[in-house]
mmCIF file of C-alpha atoms and ligand atoms in Angstrom:
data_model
loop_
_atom_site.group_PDB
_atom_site.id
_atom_site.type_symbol
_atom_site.label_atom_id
_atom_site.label_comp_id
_atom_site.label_asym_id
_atom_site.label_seq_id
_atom_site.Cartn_x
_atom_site.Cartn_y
_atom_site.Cartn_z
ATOM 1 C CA UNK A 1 10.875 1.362 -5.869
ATOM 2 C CA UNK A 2 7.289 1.752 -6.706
ATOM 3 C CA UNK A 3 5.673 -0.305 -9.418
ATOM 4 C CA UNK A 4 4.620 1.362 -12.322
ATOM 5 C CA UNK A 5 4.002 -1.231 -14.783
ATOM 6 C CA UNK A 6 0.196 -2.792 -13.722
ATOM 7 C CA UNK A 7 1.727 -6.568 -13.982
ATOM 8 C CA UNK A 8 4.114 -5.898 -11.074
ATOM 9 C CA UNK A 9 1.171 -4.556 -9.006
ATOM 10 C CA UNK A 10 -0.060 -7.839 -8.755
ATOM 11 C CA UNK A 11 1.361 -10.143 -5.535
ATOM 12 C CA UNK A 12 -0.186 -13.791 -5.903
ATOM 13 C CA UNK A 13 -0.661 -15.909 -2.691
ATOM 14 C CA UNK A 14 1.083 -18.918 -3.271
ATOM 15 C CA UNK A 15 -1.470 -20.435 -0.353
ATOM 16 C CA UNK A 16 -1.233 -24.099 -1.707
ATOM 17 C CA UNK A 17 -0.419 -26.819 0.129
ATOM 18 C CA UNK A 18 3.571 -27.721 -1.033
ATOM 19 C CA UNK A 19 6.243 -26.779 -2.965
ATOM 20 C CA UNK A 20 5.316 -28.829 -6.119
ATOM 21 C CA UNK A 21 1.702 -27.262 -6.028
ATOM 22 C CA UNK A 22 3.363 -23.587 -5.935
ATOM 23 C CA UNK A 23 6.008 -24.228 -8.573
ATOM 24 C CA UNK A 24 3.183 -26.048 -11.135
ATOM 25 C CA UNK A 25 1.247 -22.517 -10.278
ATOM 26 C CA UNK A 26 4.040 -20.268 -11.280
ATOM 27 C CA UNK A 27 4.925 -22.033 -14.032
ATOM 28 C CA UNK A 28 1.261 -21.938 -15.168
ATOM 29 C CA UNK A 29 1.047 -18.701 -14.320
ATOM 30 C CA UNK A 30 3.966 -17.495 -16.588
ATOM 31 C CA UNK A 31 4.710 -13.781 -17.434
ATOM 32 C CA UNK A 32 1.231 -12.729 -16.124
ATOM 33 C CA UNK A 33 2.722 -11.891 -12.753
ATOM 34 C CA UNK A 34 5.823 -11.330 -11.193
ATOM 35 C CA UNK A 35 5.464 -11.392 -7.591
ATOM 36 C CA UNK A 36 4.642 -13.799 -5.360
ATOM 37 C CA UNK A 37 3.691 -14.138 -1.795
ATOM 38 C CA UNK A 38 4.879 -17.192 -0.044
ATOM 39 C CA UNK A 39 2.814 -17.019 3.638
ATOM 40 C CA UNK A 40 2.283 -19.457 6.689
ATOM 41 C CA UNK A 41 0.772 -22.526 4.514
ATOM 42 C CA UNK A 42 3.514 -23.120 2.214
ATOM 43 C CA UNK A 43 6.629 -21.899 4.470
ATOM 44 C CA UNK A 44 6.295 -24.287 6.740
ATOM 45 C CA UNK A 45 5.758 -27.124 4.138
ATOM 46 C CA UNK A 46 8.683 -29.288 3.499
ATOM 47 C CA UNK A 47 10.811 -26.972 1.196
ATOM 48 C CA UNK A 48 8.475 -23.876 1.299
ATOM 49 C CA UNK A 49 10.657 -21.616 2.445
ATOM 50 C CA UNK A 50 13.439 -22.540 0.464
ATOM 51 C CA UNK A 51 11.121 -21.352 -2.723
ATOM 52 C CA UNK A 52 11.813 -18.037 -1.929
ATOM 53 C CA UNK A 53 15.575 -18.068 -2.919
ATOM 54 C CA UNK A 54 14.320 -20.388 -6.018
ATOM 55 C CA UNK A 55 12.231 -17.919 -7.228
ATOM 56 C CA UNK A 56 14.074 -14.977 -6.082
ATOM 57 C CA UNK A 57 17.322 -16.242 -8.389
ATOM 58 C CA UNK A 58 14.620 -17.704 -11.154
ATOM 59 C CA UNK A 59 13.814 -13.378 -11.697
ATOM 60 C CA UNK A 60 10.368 -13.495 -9.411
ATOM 61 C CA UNK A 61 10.076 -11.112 -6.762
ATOM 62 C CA UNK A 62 9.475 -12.816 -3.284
ATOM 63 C CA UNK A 63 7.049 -11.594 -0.387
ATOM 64 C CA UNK A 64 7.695 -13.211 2.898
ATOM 65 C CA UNK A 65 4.634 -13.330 4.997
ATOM 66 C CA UNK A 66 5.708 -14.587 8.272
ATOM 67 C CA UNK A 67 3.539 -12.415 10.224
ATOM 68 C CA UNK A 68 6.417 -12.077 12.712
ATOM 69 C CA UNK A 69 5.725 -11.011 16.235
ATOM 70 C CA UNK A 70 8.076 -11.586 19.257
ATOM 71 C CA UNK A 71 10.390 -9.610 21.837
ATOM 72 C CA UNK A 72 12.744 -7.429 19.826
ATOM 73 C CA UNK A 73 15.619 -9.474 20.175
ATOM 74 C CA UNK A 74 13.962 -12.320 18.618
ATOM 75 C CA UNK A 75 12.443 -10.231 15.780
ATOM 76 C CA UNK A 76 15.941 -8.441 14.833
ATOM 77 C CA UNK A 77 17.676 -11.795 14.958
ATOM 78 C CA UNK A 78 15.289 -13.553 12.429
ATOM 79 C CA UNK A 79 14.440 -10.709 10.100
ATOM 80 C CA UNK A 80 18.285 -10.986 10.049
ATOM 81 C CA UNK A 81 17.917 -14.590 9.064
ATOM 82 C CA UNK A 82 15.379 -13.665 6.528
ATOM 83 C CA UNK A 83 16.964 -10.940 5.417
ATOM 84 C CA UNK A 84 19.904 -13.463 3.547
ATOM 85 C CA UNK A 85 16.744 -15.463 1.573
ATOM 86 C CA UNK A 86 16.204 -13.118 -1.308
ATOM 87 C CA UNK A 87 12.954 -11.651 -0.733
ATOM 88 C CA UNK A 88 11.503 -8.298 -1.280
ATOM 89 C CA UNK A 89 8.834 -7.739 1.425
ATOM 90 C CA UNK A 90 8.675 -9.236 5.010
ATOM 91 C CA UNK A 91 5.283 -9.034 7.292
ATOM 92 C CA UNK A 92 5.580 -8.639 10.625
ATOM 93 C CA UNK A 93 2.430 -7.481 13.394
ATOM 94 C CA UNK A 94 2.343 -3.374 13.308
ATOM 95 C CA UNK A 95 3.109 -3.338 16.761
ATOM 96 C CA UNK A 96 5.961 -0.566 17.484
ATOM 97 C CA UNK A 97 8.164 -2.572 19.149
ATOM 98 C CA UNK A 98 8.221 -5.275 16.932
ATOM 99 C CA UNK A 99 8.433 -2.842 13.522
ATOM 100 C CA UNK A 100 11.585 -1.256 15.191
ATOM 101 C CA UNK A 101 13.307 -4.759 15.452
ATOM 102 C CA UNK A 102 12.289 -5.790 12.310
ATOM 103 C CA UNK A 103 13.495 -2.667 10.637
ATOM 104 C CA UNK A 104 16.768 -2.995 12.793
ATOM 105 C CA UNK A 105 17.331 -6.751 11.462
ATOM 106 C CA UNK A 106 16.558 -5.741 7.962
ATOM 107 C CA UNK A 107 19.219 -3.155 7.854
ATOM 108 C CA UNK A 108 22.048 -3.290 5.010
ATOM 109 C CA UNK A 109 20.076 -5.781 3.396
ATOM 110 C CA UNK A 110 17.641 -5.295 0.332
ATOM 111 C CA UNK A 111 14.815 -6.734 2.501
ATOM 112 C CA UNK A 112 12.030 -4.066 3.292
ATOM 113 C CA UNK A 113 9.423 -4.710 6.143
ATOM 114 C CA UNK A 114 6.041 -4.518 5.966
ATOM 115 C CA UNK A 115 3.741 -3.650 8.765
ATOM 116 C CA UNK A 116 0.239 -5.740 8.694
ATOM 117 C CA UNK A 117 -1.886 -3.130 10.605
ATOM 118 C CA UNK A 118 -5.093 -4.846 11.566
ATOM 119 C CA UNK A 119 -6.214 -8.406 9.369
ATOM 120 C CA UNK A 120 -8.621 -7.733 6.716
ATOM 121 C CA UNK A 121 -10.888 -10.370 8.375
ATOM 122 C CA UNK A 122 -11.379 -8.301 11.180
ATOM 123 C CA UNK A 123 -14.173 -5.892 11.714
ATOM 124 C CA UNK A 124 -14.629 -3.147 14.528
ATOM 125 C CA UNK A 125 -16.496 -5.838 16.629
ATOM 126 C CA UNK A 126 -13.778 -8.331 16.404
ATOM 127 C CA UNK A 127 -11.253 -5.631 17.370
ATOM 128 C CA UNK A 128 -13.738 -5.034 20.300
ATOM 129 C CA UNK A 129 -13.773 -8.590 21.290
ATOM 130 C CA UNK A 130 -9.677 -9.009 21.378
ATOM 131 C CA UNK A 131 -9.836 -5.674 23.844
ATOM 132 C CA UNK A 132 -8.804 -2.882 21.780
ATOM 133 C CA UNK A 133 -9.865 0.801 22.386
ATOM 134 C CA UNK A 134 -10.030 1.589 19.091
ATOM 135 C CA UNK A 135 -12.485 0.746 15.592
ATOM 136 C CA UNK A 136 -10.755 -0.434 12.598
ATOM 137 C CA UNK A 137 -10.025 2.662 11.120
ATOM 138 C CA UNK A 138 -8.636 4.143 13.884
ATOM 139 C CA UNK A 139 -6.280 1.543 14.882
ATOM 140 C CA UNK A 140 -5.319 1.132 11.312
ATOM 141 C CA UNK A 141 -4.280 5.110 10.676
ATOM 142 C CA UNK A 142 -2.678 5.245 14.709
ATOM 143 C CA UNK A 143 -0.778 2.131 13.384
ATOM 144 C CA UNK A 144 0.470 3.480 9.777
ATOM 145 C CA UNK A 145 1.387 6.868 11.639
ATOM 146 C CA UNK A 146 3.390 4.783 13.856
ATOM 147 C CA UNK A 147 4.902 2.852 11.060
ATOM 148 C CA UNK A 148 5.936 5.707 9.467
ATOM 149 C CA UNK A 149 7.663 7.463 12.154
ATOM 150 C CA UNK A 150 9.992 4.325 12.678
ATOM 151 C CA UNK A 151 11.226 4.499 9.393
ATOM 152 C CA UNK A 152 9.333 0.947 8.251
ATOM 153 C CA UNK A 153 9.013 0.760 4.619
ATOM 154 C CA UNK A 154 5.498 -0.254 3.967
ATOM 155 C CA UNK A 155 1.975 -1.454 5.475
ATOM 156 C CA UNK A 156 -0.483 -4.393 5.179
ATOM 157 C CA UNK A 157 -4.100 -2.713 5.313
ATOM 158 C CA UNK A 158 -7.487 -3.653 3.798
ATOM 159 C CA UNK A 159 -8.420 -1.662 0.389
ATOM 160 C CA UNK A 160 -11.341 -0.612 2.659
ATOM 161 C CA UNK A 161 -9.792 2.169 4.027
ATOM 162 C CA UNK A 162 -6.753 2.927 1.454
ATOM 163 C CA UNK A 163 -8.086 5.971 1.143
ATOM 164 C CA UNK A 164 -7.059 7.637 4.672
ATOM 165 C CA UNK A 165 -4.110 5.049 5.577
ATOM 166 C CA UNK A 166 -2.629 6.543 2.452
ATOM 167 C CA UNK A 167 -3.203 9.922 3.876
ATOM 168 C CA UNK A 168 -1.510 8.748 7.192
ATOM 169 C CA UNK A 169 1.571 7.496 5.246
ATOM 170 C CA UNK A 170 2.423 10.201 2.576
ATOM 171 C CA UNK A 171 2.953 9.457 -0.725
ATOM 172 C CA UNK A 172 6.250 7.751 -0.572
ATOM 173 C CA UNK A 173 5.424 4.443 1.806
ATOM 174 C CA UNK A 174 4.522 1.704 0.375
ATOM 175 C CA UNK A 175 0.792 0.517 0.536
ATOM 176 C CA UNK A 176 0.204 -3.379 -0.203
ATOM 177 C CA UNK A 177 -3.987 -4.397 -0.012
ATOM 178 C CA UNK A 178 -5.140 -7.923 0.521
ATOM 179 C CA UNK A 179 -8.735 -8.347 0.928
ATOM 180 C CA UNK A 180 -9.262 -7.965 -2.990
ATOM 181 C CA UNK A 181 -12.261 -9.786 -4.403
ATOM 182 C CA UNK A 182 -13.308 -9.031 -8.155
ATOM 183 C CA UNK A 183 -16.761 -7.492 -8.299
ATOM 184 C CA UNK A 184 -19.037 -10.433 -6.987
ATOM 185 C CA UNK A 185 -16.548 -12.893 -5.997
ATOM 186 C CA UNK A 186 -16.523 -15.124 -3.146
ATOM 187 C CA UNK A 187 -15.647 -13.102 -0.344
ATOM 188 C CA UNK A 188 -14.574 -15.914 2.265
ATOM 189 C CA UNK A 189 -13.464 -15.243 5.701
ATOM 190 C CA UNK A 190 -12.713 -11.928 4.762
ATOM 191 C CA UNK A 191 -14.387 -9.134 6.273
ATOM 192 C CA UNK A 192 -12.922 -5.994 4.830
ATOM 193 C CA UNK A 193 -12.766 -6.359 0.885
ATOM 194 C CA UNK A 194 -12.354 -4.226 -2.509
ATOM 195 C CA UNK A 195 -11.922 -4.865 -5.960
ATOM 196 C CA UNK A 196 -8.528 -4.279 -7.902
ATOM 197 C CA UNK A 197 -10.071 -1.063 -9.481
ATOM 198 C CA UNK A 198 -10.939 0.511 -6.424
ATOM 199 C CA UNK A 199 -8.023 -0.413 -4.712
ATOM 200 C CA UNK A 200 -5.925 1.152 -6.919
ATOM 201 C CA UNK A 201 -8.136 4.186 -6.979
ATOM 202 C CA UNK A 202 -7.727 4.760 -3.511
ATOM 203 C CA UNK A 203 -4.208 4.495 -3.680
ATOM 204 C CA UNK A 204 -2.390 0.947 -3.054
ATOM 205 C CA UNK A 205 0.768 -0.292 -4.447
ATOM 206 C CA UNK A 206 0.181 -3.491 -4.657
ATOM 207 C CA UNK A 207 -2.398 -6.340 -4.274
ATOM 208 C CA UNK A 208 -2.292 -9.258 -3.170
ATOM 209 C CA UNK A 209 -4.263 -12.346 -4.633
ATOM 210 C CA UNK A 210 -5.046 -15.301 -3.255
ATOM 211 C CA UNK A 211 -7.952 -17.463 -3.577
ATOM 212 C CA UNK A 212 -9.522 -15.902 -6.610
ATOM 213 C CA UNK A 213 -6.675 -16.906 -8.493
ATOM 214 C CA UNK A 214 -5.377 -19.687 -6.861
ATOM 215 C CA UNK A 215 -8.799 -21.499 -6.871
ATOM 216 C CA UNK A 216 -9.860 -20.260 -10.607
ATOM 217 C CA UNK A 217 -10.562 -22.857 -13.065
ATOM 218 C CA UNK A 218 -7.506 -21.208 -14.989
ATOM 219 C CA UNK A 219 -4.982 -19.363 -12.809
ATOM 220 C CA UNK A 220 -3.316 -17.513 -15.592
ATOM 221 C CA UNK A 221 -7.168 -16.021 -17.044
ATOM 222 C CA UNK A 222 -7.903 -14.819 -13.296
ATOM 223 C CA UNK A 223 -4.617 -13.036 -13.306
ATOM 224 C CA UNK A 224 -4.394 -11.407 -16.264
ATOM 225 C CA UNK A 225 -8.199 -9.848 -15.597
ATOM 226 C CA UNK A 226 -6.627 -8.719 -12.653
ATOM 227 C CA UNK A 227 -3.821 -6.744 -14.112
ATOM 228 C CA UNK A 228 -6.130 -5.290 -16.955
ATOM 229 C CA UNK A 229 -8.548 -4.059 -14.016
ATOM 230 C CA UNK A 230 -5.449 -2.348 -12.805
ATOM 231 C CA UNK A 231 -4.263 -1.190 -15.936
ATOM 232 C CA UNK A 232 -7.693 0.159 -16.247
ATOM 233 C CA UNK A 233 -7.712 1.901 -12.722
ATOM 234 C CA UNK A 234 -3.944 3.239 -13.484
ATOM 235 C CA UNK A 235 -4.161 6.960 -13.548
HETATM 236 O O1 OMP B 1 -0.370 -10.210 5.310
HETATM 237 C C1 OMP B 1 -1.157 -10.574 4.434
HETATM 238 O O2 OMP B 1 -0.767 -10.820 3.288
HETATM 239 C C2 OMP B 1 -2.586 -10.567 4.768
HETATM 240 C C3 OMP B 1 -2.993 -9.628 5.686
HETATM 241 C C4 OMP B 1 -4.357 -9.438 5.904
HETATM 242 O O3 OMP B 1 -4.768 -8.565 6.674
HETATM 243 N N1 OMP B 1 -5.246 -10.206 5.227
HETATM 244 C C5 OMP B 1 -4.853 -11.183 4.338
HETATM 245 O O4 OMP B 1 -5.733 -11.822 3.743
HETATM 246 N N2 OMP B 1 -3.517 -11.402 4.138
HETATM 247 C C6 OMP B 1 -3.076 -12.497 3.241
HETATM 248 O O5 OMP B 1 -3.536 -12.235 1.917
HETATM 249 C C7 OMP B 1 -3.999 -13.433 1.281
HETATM 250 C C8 OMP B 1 -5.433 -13.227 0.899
HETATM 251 O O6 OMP B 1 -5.924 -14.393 0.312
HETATM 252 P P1 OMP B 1 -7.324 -14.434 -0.439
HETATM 253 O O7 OMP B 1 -8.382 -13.980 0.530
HETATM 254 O O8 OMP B 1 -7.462 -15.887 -0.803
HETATM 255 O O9 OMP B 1 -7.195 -13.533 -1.651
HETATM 256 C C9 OMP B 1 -3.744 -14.558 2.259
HETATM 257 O O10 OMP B 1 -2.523 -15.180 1.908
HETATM 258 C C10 OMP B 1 -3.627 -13.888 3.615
HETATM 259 O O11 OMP B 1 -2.710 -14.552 4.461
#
């Protein structure tokens, strides 16, 4: 299940605007990467969710980020619904109640779920500010521990603090790591970044790419620096 080849490390946002945009991006993005992320942007573009069984049956791996968060019933029923589209990974908001659904609608299926603990454009103010108890860190580790002891296959944290999330998880769940800027790149609204290197080092699966490939005057060039820097960081 994990990746061990530094080209399927790589998850590309598809964040573009429609389906033609995201198919002329694959296509120019070509063996460089096999995974893609299809999140809130493009699914709910005419045809954007109905890319994922395109790509899925074209040989890409899919990443569903719906962010899903609901009352369990709700949650079970559409991961359920999700679960028949031919994607890999599924986000839905580390809350316990909602990971337990999701994992319960997922079940059978090859669909694993993916717990987004806190948003990498969050910092310990923000968390503050939306009435939490807790600093990033904290929340993030309380959050993978309860993850883990629901039996949900993976988490959504910042590279930022890989290091003890991975701790919190053992060496089996999986670990994906937005947030991933290449040494000096824009950082955006994002609060809690790495690069590719160190987010490897400290122990993520995956990565997930948006903007600094998506946006690059050559998509496939930006990728394949990417998977080199992991290649590089590859133990
Ligand atoms: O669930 C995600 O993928 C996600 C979680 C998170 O905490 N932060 C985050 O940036 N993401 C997604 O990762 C991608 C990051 O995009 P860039 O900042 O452009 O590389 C976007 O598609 C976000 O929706």
């Amino acid at each position: 299940m994990k990746p061990l080849d530094p080209r399927d490390r790589l998850i590309i946002a598809l964040d573009v605007a429609d389906r033609a945009a995201a198919e002329k991006l694959v296509e120019a993005i070509g063996d460089a990467a096999v995974f893609y992320k299809i999140g809130m942007e493009l699914a709910y573009s005419d045809g954007g969710l109905a890319l994922a069984p395109r790509l899925a049956g074209a040989g890409k791996k899919v990443f569903l980020d719906l962010k899903l968060h609901d009352i369990p019933n709700t949650v079970e029923r559409a991961t359920a619904q999700v679960a028949r589209l031919g994607a890999t990974f599924l986000t839905v908001h580390a809350y316990p109640q909602t990971m337990q659904a999701a994992v319960a609608g997922a079940n059978g299926s090859e669909l694993s779920i993916l717990g987004v603990t806190v948003l990498t454009s969050f910092d310990d103010e923000d968390l503050i500010e939306a009435g939490y108890r807790f600093g990033v860190v904290e929340t993030v580790r309380r959050r993978a521990e309860q993850a883990r002891a629901l039996g949900v296959q993976g988490l959504v944290a910042s590279a930022a603090e890989a290091g003890p999330v991975r701790e919190a998880l053992g060496p089996d769940m999986i670990l994906v790591t937005p947030g991933i800027r290449p040494a000096g790149g824009d950082v955006g609204d994002q609060k809690r970044v790495a690069t590719p290197g160190r987010a490897i080092r400290d122990g993520a699966d995956y990565l997930v790419v948006g903007r600094p490939i998506v946006q690059a005057a050559d998509p496939r060039a930006a990728a394949l620096r990417i998977v080199a820097e992991i290649a590089a960081a590859t133990p």
